[in-house]
Amino acid sequence: MIYFSTNKSSIPVSLKKATLEGLAPDGGLYVPSEIPHFSPEEIKNLDGASFNNIAFAIAKKFVGDDIPLDQLSDMIDTCYNFDTPIVPLDDNTFVEELFCGPTLAFKDYGARFLARLTGIFAAKEKRLITVLVATSGDTGSAVAYGFQGIPNTRVVLLYPSGKVSPLQEQQLTTAGNNVHALEVQGNFDDCQRMVKEAFVDPSLNKSLTLTSANSINISRLIPQSFYYGWASLQLKERYDHNSPIFSVPSGNYGNLTAGVLAKRMGFPIGHFIAASNANDSVTRYLTDGRYDPHTTITTLSTAMDVGNPSNFGRLRYLYHNDHASMGRDITGISVSDKETRTTIRSVYDRFGYLMEPHTAVAFRALEDYRSKKEAAEGAGIVLSTAHPVKFLEAIEETLGKKIEIPSNLQELMEKKKSATLISSEYKELASFLNGLDQ
Ligand SMILES: *Cc1c(COP(=O)(O)O)cnc(C)c1O
């Protein structure tokens, strides 16, 4: 399989190069030259398959000959050593719980796969890869725990001091060994500016191979299609539902793009809802075909506070820039903070189910969609992207009720924090990076 840039002006590359580079040299995003397809027989053969079997069947088609199949299969088993439950709320509404990985958010699916693939490719090239990330929370923790202990890789992550939650800070600063946390005296934008500067610093790039691990990397995107395939087949097998609608709480639109890949591959998926908060650039595009990104607005569903989503270019590419054709597969629905809180309450009252804000946005969007469309009778799957405990304050405030912290988290909270405090001047980052073993 070869990979093209969405800007079409750099040469096609292997998965290895696309993974280690992240962004194409022409500034575009890598996309597979063709989307692999499962025939109806192949889909039928996946009857009764486990999550990891489905993941392997999909990954195989994207990886091609780049790594041996037994190595790929082992890799998938170490990536997904946790469950992906599908919880019924009523006869045709389901929650796919994507928060059972080590950092309790769905970003584990992409980060763990990317980390191991990067390790394999880096070992092949006999290189040590330094992953540099600026984080405001979830991405950094998934990357830290994803790359933890992976040979030929190390992570340097920058987070804004005092601006992440205590739980997030524990996750960012306790992975240890090949993961270094830098606590920056500044805000998230400072962290991002410093990382960008490092990527274009010629002297630094002579001695280190730097790469980024954000969701523009195609190897973080591919594995996110696994849980769409899994849920669509599970619904058929266990509940006799065909072609469900997926409601996807969206920020950078990596998750939704992976869903579109799964549908194109031939998995039985009916429709998508792009559920957004007040950051509704894509929702507006879906309505009138004009892309007019606004500045980012802070909301209750913070991980979706993205004014100009980085994966939108890839989504557009997949629909040949045709908003009408995108609109046949995807309906955009934006949900306010007020509606999010009402939904957290009503879902708890009706089903006794605890939903954190991002999941609640997706649930509410599905309800809105159903109330407007007569054809929307089929089963709906709400993607739950984080464990309620990750957004404890928002839920406790809304429900007026204390939430119990799971025991494995208690352990995490007791681990010793290890971070290096630096100012927001680039030269401090450069000197830290130069001081790492070569
Ligand atoms: C990252 C994140 C999202 C948004 O996912 P995208 O792929 O960026 O659209 C939604 N919910 C949670 C909890 C997240 O961490």
Coordinates of C-alpha atoms and ligand atoms in Angstrom, one line a residue:
M1 CA 0.0 0.0 0.0
I2 CA 1.3 3.5 -0.8
Y3 CA 0.3 6.8 0.6
F4 CA -0.4 10.1 -1.1
S5 CA -0.4 13.6 0.2
T6 CA -3.8 15.4 0.1
N7 CA -2.0 18.4 -1.5
K8 CA -0.8 16.0 -4.3
S9 CA 2.6 17.7 -4.7
S10 CA 4.9 15.3 -2.8
I11 CA 5.9 11.9 -4.0
P12 CA 3.9 8.8 -2.7
V13 CA 5.5 7.0 0.2
S14 CA 5.4 3.7 2.1
L15 CA 3.5 3.4 5.4
K16 CA 6.9 3.5 7.1
K17 CA 7.8 6.9 5.7
A18 CA 4.3 8.3 6.2
T19 CA 4.3 7.1 9.9
L20 CA 7.8 8.4 10.7
E21 CA 7.2 11.7 8.9
G22 CA 3.6 12.5 10.1
L23 CA 3.0 15.4 7.8
A24 CA 3.9 15.2 4.0
P25 CA 6.6 17.6 2.8
D26 CA 4.1 19.6 0.8
G27 CA 2.1 20.3 4.1
G28 CA -0.6 17.8 3.1
L29 CA -2.0 14.9 5.1
Y30 CA -1.2 11.3 4.0
V31 CA -4.1 9.2 2.7
P32 CA -4.0 5.7 1.3
S33 CA -3.7 5.6 -2.5
E34 CA -6.8 3.5 -2.5
I35 CA -9.1 2.5 0.3
P36 CA -9.0 -1.3 0.9
H37 CA -12.2 -3.1 0.4
F38 CA -13.8 -6.1 2.1
S39 CA -16.1 -8.1 -0.2
P40 CA -19.5 -9.2 1.3
E41 CA -17.9 -12.7 1.7
E42 CA -15.0 -11.3 3.6
I43 CA -17.3 -9.4 5.9
K44 CA -19.4 -12.6 6.4
N45 CA -16.2 -14.4 7.3
L46 CA -15.7 -12.0 10.2
D47 CA -18.9 -13.4 11.8
G48 CA -18.1 -14.1 15.4
A49 CA -14.6 -12.6 15.1
S50 CA -13.1 -10.9 18.2
F51 CA -12.1 -7.3 18.3
N52 CA -8.5 -8.2 17.7
N53 CA -9.3 -10.4 14.7
I54 CA -11.2 -7.6 13.1
A55 CA -8.4 -5.2 13.9
F56 CA -5.9 -7.6 12.3
A57 CA -8.0 -8.1 9.2
I58 CA -8.2 -4.3 8.6
A59 CA -4.6 -3.5 9.6
K60 CA -3.3 -6.2 7.2
K61 CA -4.8 -4.4 4.2
F62 CA -3.2 -1.0 5.2
V63 CA 0.2 -2.3 6.2
G64 CA 0.7 -4.6 3.2
D65 CA 4.3 -6.0 3.2
D66 CA 5.7 -3.3 5.4
I67 CA 5.8 -5.7 8.4
P68 CA 5.5 -9.5 8.8
L69 CA 2.0 -10.7 9.5
D70 CA 2.9 -12.5 12.7
Q71 CA 4.5 -9.4 14.1
L72 CA 1.5 -7.4 13.1
S73 CA -0.8 -9.8 14.9
D74 CA 1.3 -9.8 18.1
M75 CA 1.4 -6.0 17.9
I76 CA -2.4 -5.8 17.8
D77 CA -2.7 -8.2 20.8
T78 CA -0.4 -6.0 22.9
C79 CA -2.2 -2.8 21.8
Y80 CA -5.7 -4.0 22.5
N81 CA -5.4 -5.9 25.8
F82 CA -8.6 -4.2 27.1
D83 CA -12.3 -4.5 26.2
T84 CA -14.4 -2.5 23.8
P85 CA -17.9 -2.9 25.4
I86 CA -21.1 -2.0 23.6
V87 CA -23.7 -1.1 26.1
P88 CA -27.5 -1.1 25.2
L89 CA -29.5 1.8 26.6
D90 CA -32.7 0.7 24.9
D91 CA -33.7 -1.5 22.0
N92 CA -32.0 0.7 19.4
T93 CA -29.6 3.0 21.2
F94 CA -26.1 1.8 22.2
V95 CA -23.0 3.3 23.7
E96 CA -19.7 2.0 22.5
E97 CA -17.3 2.5 25.4
L98 CA -14.0 3.5 24.0
F99 CA -12.5 4.4 27.4
C100 CA -11.3 1.1 28.8
G101 CA -7.6 1.6 27.8
P102 CA -4.9 2.7 30.2
T103 CA -5.6 6.5 30.0
L104 CA -9.4 6.1 30.0
A105 CA -10.0 7.9 26.7
F106 CA -10.4 6.7 23.2
K107 CA -7.1 8.2 22.1
D108 CA -5.5 5.1 23.4
Y109 CA -6.7 3.2 20.3
G110 CA -4.7 5.4 18.0
A111 CA -1.7 6.2 20.2
R112 CA -0.9 2.6 21.2
F113 CA -0.9 1.4 17.5
L114 CA 1.1 4.4 16.4
A115 CA 3.6 3.9 19.1
R116 CA 4.3 0.3 18.4
L117 CA 4.4 0.8 14.6
T118 CA 6.8 3.7 15.1
G119 CA 9.0 1.4 17.3
I120 CA 9.0 -1.4 14.7
F121 CA 9.9 1.1 11.8
A122 CA 12.5 2.9 13.9
A123 CA 14.2 -0.4 14.8
K124 CA 14.3 -1.3 11.1
E125 CA 16.0 1.9 10.3
K126 CA 18.3 1.6 13.4
R127 CA 17.2 5.1 14.5
L128 CA 16.1 6.6 17.8
I129 CA 12.9 8.6 17.2
T130 CA 12.1 11.5 19.5
V131 CA 8.4 12.2 19.7
L132 CA 7.7 15.8 20.6
V133 CA 4.2 16.8 21.7
A134 CA 2.5 19.8 23.1
T135 CA -0.6 18.8 25.1
S136 CA -3.5 20.3 26.9
G137 CA -4.4 16.9 28.4
D138 CA -5.7 13.8 26.7
T139 CA -3.4 13.5 23.7
G140 CA -0.3 13.8 25.9
S141 CA -1.4 11.1 28.3
A142 CA -2.3 8.6 25.6
V143 CA 1.0 9.3 23.8
A144 CA 3.0 9.0 27.1
Y145 CA 1.4 5.7 28.0
G146 CA 1.4 4.5 24.4
F147 CA 5.2 5.0 23.9
Q148 CA 6.1 4.0 27.4
G149 CA 8.9 1.3 27.2
I150 CA 8.8 1.1 23.4
P151 CA 12.4 0.5 22.1
N152 CA 13.9 3.0 19.7
T153 CA 11.5 5.7 20.8
R154 CA 11.3 8.3 23.4
V155 CA 8.7 11.1 24.2
V156 CA 9.2 14.6 25.3
L157 CA 5.9 16.2 26.1
L158 CA 5.2 19.8 27.0
Y159 CA 2.2 20.8 29.1
P160 CA 1.1 24.1 30.6
S161 CA 1.7 24.4 34.3
G162 CA -1.4 24.6 36.4
K163 CA -3.7 24.3 33.3
V164 CA -4.4 20.5 33.2
S165 CA -6.5 18.6 35.7
P166 CA -4.8 16.7 38.6
L167 CA -5.7 13.4 37.0
Q168 CA -4.3 14.5 33.6
E169 CA -1.1 15.8 35.3
Q170 CA -0.6 12.4 37.0
Q171 CA -1.1 10.6 33.6
L172 CA 1.4 13.0 31.9
T173 CA 4.1 12.8 34.6
T174 CA 4.2 9.2 35.8
A175 CA 4.9 7.1 32.6
G176 CA 8.6 7.2 33.4
N177 CA 11.5 5.6 31.6
N178 CA 11.6 6.8 28.0
V179 CA 8.9 9.5 28.6
H180 CA 10.0 13.0 29.7
A181 CA 7.4 15.5 30.9
L182 CA 8.2 19.2 30.7
E183 CA 6.0 21.5 32.8
V184 CA 6.0 24.8 31.0
Q185 CA 5.4 28.1 32.8
G186 CA 3.0 29.4 30.2
N187 CA -0.2 28.4 28.4
F188 CA -1.0 25.7 25.8
D189 CA -0.2 28.1 22.9
D190 CA 3.3 28.7 24.3
C191 CA 3.8 24.9 24.4
Q192 CA 2.7 24.6 20.8
R193 CA 4.9 27.5 19.7
M194 CA 8.0 25.9 21.3
V195 CA 7.3 22.6 19.7
K196 CA 6.9 24.2 16.2
E197 CA 10.1 26.0 16.7
A198 CA 11.9 22.8 17.5
F199 CA 10.7 21.2 14.3
V200 CA 12.3 23.9 12.2
D201 CA 15.5 24.3 14.2
P202 CA 18.3 23.1 11.9
S203 CA 20.9 22.5 14.5
L204 CA 18.6 20.4 16.6
N205 CA 17.3 18.4 13.6
K206 CA 20.9 17.5 12.7
S207 CA 21.4 15.5 15.9
L208 CA 17.8 14.3 16.6
T209 CA 15.1 12.6 14.6
L210 CA 12.0 14.5 15.7
T211 CA 8.5 13.4 14.9
S212 CA 5.0 14.4 16.1
A213 CA 2.2 12.2 17.3
N214 CA -0.8 14.2 16.7
S215 CA -3.9 12.9 14.9
I216 CA -2.6 14.0 11.5
N217 CA -0.5 10.9 11.5
I218 CA -2.1 8.3 9.3
S219 CA -1.0 5.5 11.7
R220 CA -3.1 7.0 14.4
L221 CA -6.1 7.2 12.1
I222 CA -6.1 3.7 10.7
P223 CA -6.6 1.9 14.1
Q224 CA -9.6 4.1 14.9
S225 CA -11.5 2.4 12.1
F226 CA -11.3 -0.9 14.1
Y227 CA -14.0 0.0 16.6
Y228 CA -16.4 1.0 13.8
G229 CA -16.0 -2.3 12.1
W230 CA -16.3 -4.1 15.5
A231 CA -19.5 -2.3 16.5
S232 CA -21.2 -2.6 13.2
L233 CA -20.7 -6.4 13.2
Q234 CA -21.5 -6.8 16.9
L235 CA -24.8 -5.0 16.4
K236 CA -25.7 -7.4 13.6
E237 CA -24.7 -10.5 15.5
R238 CA -26.0 -9.8 18.9
Y239 CA -29.0 -7.5 18.2
D240 CA -29.9 -8.2 14.6
H241 CA -29.5 -4.5 13.7
N242 CA -28.2 -3.6 10.3
S243 CA -26.2 -0.5 9.2
P244 CA -26.3 1.6 12.4
I245 CA -25.9 5.3 12.6
F246 CA -22.8 6.4 14.5
S247 CA -22.8 9.6 16.5
V248 CA -19.3 10.9 16.8
P249 CA -18.2 13.6 19.3
S250 CA -15.8 15.6 17.1
G251 CA -12.9 18.0 17.6
N252 CA -10.2 17.5 15.1
Y253 CA -12.3 15.1 13.1
G254 CA -9.8 12.2 13.2
N255 CA -12.4 9.9 14.8
L256 CA -15.1 10.7 12.2
T257 CA -12.6 10.3 9.3
A258 CA -11.7 6.8 10.5
G259 CA -15.4 6.0 10.5
V260 CA -15.7 7.1 6.9
L261 CA -12.8 4.8 6.1
A262 CA -14.6 1.8 7.8
K263 CA -17.8 2.5 5.8
R264 CA -15.8 2.7 2.5
M265 CA -14.1 -0.5 3.4
G266 CA -17.5 -2.2 3.2
F267 CA -18.5 -2.5 6.9
P268 CA -22.3 -2.2 7.3
I269 CA -22.6 1.4 8.5
G270 CA -25.6 3.5 7.7
H271 CA -24.8 7.1 8.5
F272 CA -22.7 9.4 10.6
I273 CA -23.6 12.3 12.8
A274 CA -20.8 14.8 13.3
A275 CA -21.6 16.0 16.8
S276 CA -19.9 19.2 17.8
N277 CA -20.1 21.8 20.6
A278 CA -20.2 25.5 19.9
N279 CA -17.1 25.0 17.7
D280 CA -19.1 24.3 14.7
S281 CA -17.0 25.0 11.6
V282 CA -17.7 21.6 10.0
T283 CA -21.3 21.6 11.0
R284 CA -21.8 24.9 9.2
Y285 CA -19.9 23.6 6.2
L286 CA -22.2 20.6 6.0
T287 CA -25.2 22.9 6.0
D288 CA -24.1 25.5 3.4
G289 CA -20.9 24.2 1.8
R290 CA -18.8 27.2 3.0
Y291 CA -15.8 26.6 5.2
D292 CA -15.3 29.5 7.4
P293 CA -13.5 28.5 10.6
H294 CA -14.0 30.7 13.6
T295 CA -11.6 31.2 16.6
T296 CA -11.9 28.5 19.2
I297 CA -14.5 28.8 21.9
T298 CA -14.1 27.2 25.4
T299 CA -16.9 24.8 26.3
L300 CA -17.7 22.0 28.7
S301 CA -16.5 19.4 26.2
T302 CA -12.9 20.8 26.2
A303 CA -11.3 18.1 24.0
M304 CA -13.6 19.2 21.2
D305 CA -12.7 22.9 21.4
V306 CA -11.1 23.1 18.0
G307 CA -11.9 26.1 15.7
N308 CA -10.1 24.8 12.6
P309 CA -9.9 20.9 12.7
S310 CA -6.7 19.4 11.5
N311 CA -8.3 16.3 9.9
F312 CA -10.9 18.3 7.9
G313 CA -8.6 18.4 4.9
R314 CA -8.5 14.6 4.8
L315 CA -12.3 14.3 5.2
R316 CA -12.8 16.7 2.3
Y317 CA -10.3 14.8 0.2
L318 CA -12.3 11.6 0.7
Y319 CA -15.4 13.3 -0.6
H320 CA -13.6 15.1 -3.5
N321 CA -14.3 18.4 -2.0
D322 CA -18.0 17.9 -2.7
H323 CA -20.1 19.0 0.3
A324 CA -23.3 17.5 -1.0
S325 CA -21.7 14.1 -1.3
M326 CA -20.3 14.5 2.2
G327 CA -23.7 15.5 3.4
R328 CA -25.2 12.2 2.1
D329 CA -23.1 10.3 4.6
I330 CA -22.7 12.8 7.4
T331 CA -25.1 15.1 9.2
G332 CA -23.6 17.9 11.4
I333 CA -25.3 18.8 14.6
S334 CA -24.0 21.3 17.2
V335 CA -24.9 21.0 20.9
S336 CA -24.7 23.8 23.4
D337 CA -23.3 23.5 26.9
K338 CA -26.7 24.0 28.4
E339 CA -28.1 21.1 26.3
T340 CA -25.0 19.0 27.3
R341 CA -25.8 19.4 31.0
T342 CA -29.5 18.7 30.4
T343 CA -28.5 15.5 28.6
I344 CA -26.1 14.3 31.3
R345 CA -29.0 14.7 33.8
S346 CA -31.7 13.1 31.6
V347 CA -29.5 10.1 30.6
Y348 CA -28.8 9.5 34.2
D349 CA -32.4 9.7 35.2
R350 CA -33.7 7.6 32.3
F351 CA -31.0 4.9 32.1
G352 CA -29.0 5.3 35.3
Y353 CA -26.0 5.8 32.9
L354 CA -23.2 8.2 33.7
M355 CA -22.1 10.2 30.7
E356 CA -19.2 12.7 30.5
P357 CA -19.7 15.9 28.5
H358 CA -18.2 14.6 25.1
T359 CA -20.4 11.5 25.1
A360 CA -23.4 13.6 26.1
V361 CA -22.9 15.9 23.1
A362 CA -23.0 12.8 20.8
F363 CA -26.0 11.4 22.6
R364 CA -27.9 14.6 22.3
A365 CA -27.0 15.0 18.6
L366 CA -28.4 11.5 17.9
E367 CA -31.6 12.4 19.7
D368 CA -31.9 15.6 17.7
Y369 CA -31.3 13.8 14.4
R370 CA -33.9 11.2 15.3
S371 CA -36.5 13.9 16.1
K372 CA -36.0 15.6 12.8
K373 CA -35.6 12.7 10.3
E374 CA -38.4 10.3 9.6
A375 CA -36.0 7.9 8.1
A376 CA -33.9 7.8 11.2
E377 CA -35.4 4.7 12.7
G378 CA -32.4 2.4 12.6
A379 CA -30.1 1.6 15.5
G380 CA -27.8 4.4 16.8
I381 CA -24.4 4.0 18.3
V382 CA -23.0 6.8 20.5
L383 CA -19.2 6.8 20.7
S384 CA -18.2 7.4 24.3
T385 CA -14.7 8.9 24.1
A386 CA -13.9 9.3 27.8
H387 CA -14.5 7.7 31.1
P388 CA -16.8 9.9 33.4
V389 CA -14.0 10.1 36.0
K390 CA -11.9 12.1 33.5
F391 CA -14.5 14.9 33.7
L392 CA -15.5 14.5 37.3
E393 CA -16.0 18.1 38.1
A394 CA -18.4 18.7 35.2
I395 CA -20.5 15.7 36.1
E396 CA -20.6 16.2 39.8
E397 CA -21.6 19.9 39.3
T398 CA -24.3 18.9 36.9
L399 CA -25.7 16.0 38.8
G400 CA -25.0 17.3 42.3
K401 CA -23.7 13.9 43.2
K402 CA -20.2 12.5 44.1
I403 CA -18.7 10.0 41.8
E404 CA -16.6 7.1 42.9
I405 CA -13.0 6.8 41.6
P406 CA -12.1 3.4 40.3
S407 CA -9.3 1.6 42.3
N408 CA -6.8 1.5 39.5
L409 CA -7.0 5.3 39.4
Q410 CA -6.4 5.6 43.1
E411 CA -3.1 3.9 42.4
L412 CA -2.3 6.3 39.6
M413 CA -3.0 9.2 41.8
E414 CA -0.5 7.9 44.3
K415 CA 2.4 7.5 41.9
K416 CA 5.2 10.0 42.1
K417 CA 5.1 12.9 39.7
S418 CA 8.3 13.5 37.7
A419 CA 8.5 16.6 35.5
T420 CA 11.1 19.2 34.6
L421 CA 9.9 22.8 35.1
I422 CA 11.0 25.2 32.3
S423 CA 10.0 28.7 31.2
S424 CA 8.2 29.4 28.0
E425 CA 11.4 30.4 26.2
Y426 CA 12.3 28.2 23.3
K427 CA 16.0 28.1 24.3
E428 CA 15.1 26.1 27.4
L429 CA 13.4 23.4 25.4
A430 CA 16.4 23.3 22.9
S431 CA 18.8 22.9 25.8
F432 CA 16.7 20.1 27.3
L433 CA 16.6 18.3 23.9
N434 CA 20.3 18.8 23.3
G435 CA 21.0 17.3 26.7
L436 CA 19.3 14.0 25.9
D437 CA 21.4 11.0 25.1
Q438 CA 22.2 10.7 21.4
Ligands
LIG1 C1 -9.8 14.0 21.3 C2 -11.2 13.9 21.9 C3 -12.4 14.0 21.1 C4 -12.3 14.5 19.6 O1 -11.8 13.6 18.7 P1 -11.3 14.0 17.3 O2 -10.8 12.8 16.7 O3 -10.3 15.1 17.5 O4 -12.5 14.5 16.6 C5 -13.6 13.8 21.7 N1 -13.7 13.4 22.9 C6 -12.6 13.2 23.7 C7 -12.8 12.8 25.1 C8 -11.3 13.4 23.2 O5 -10.2 13.3 24.0

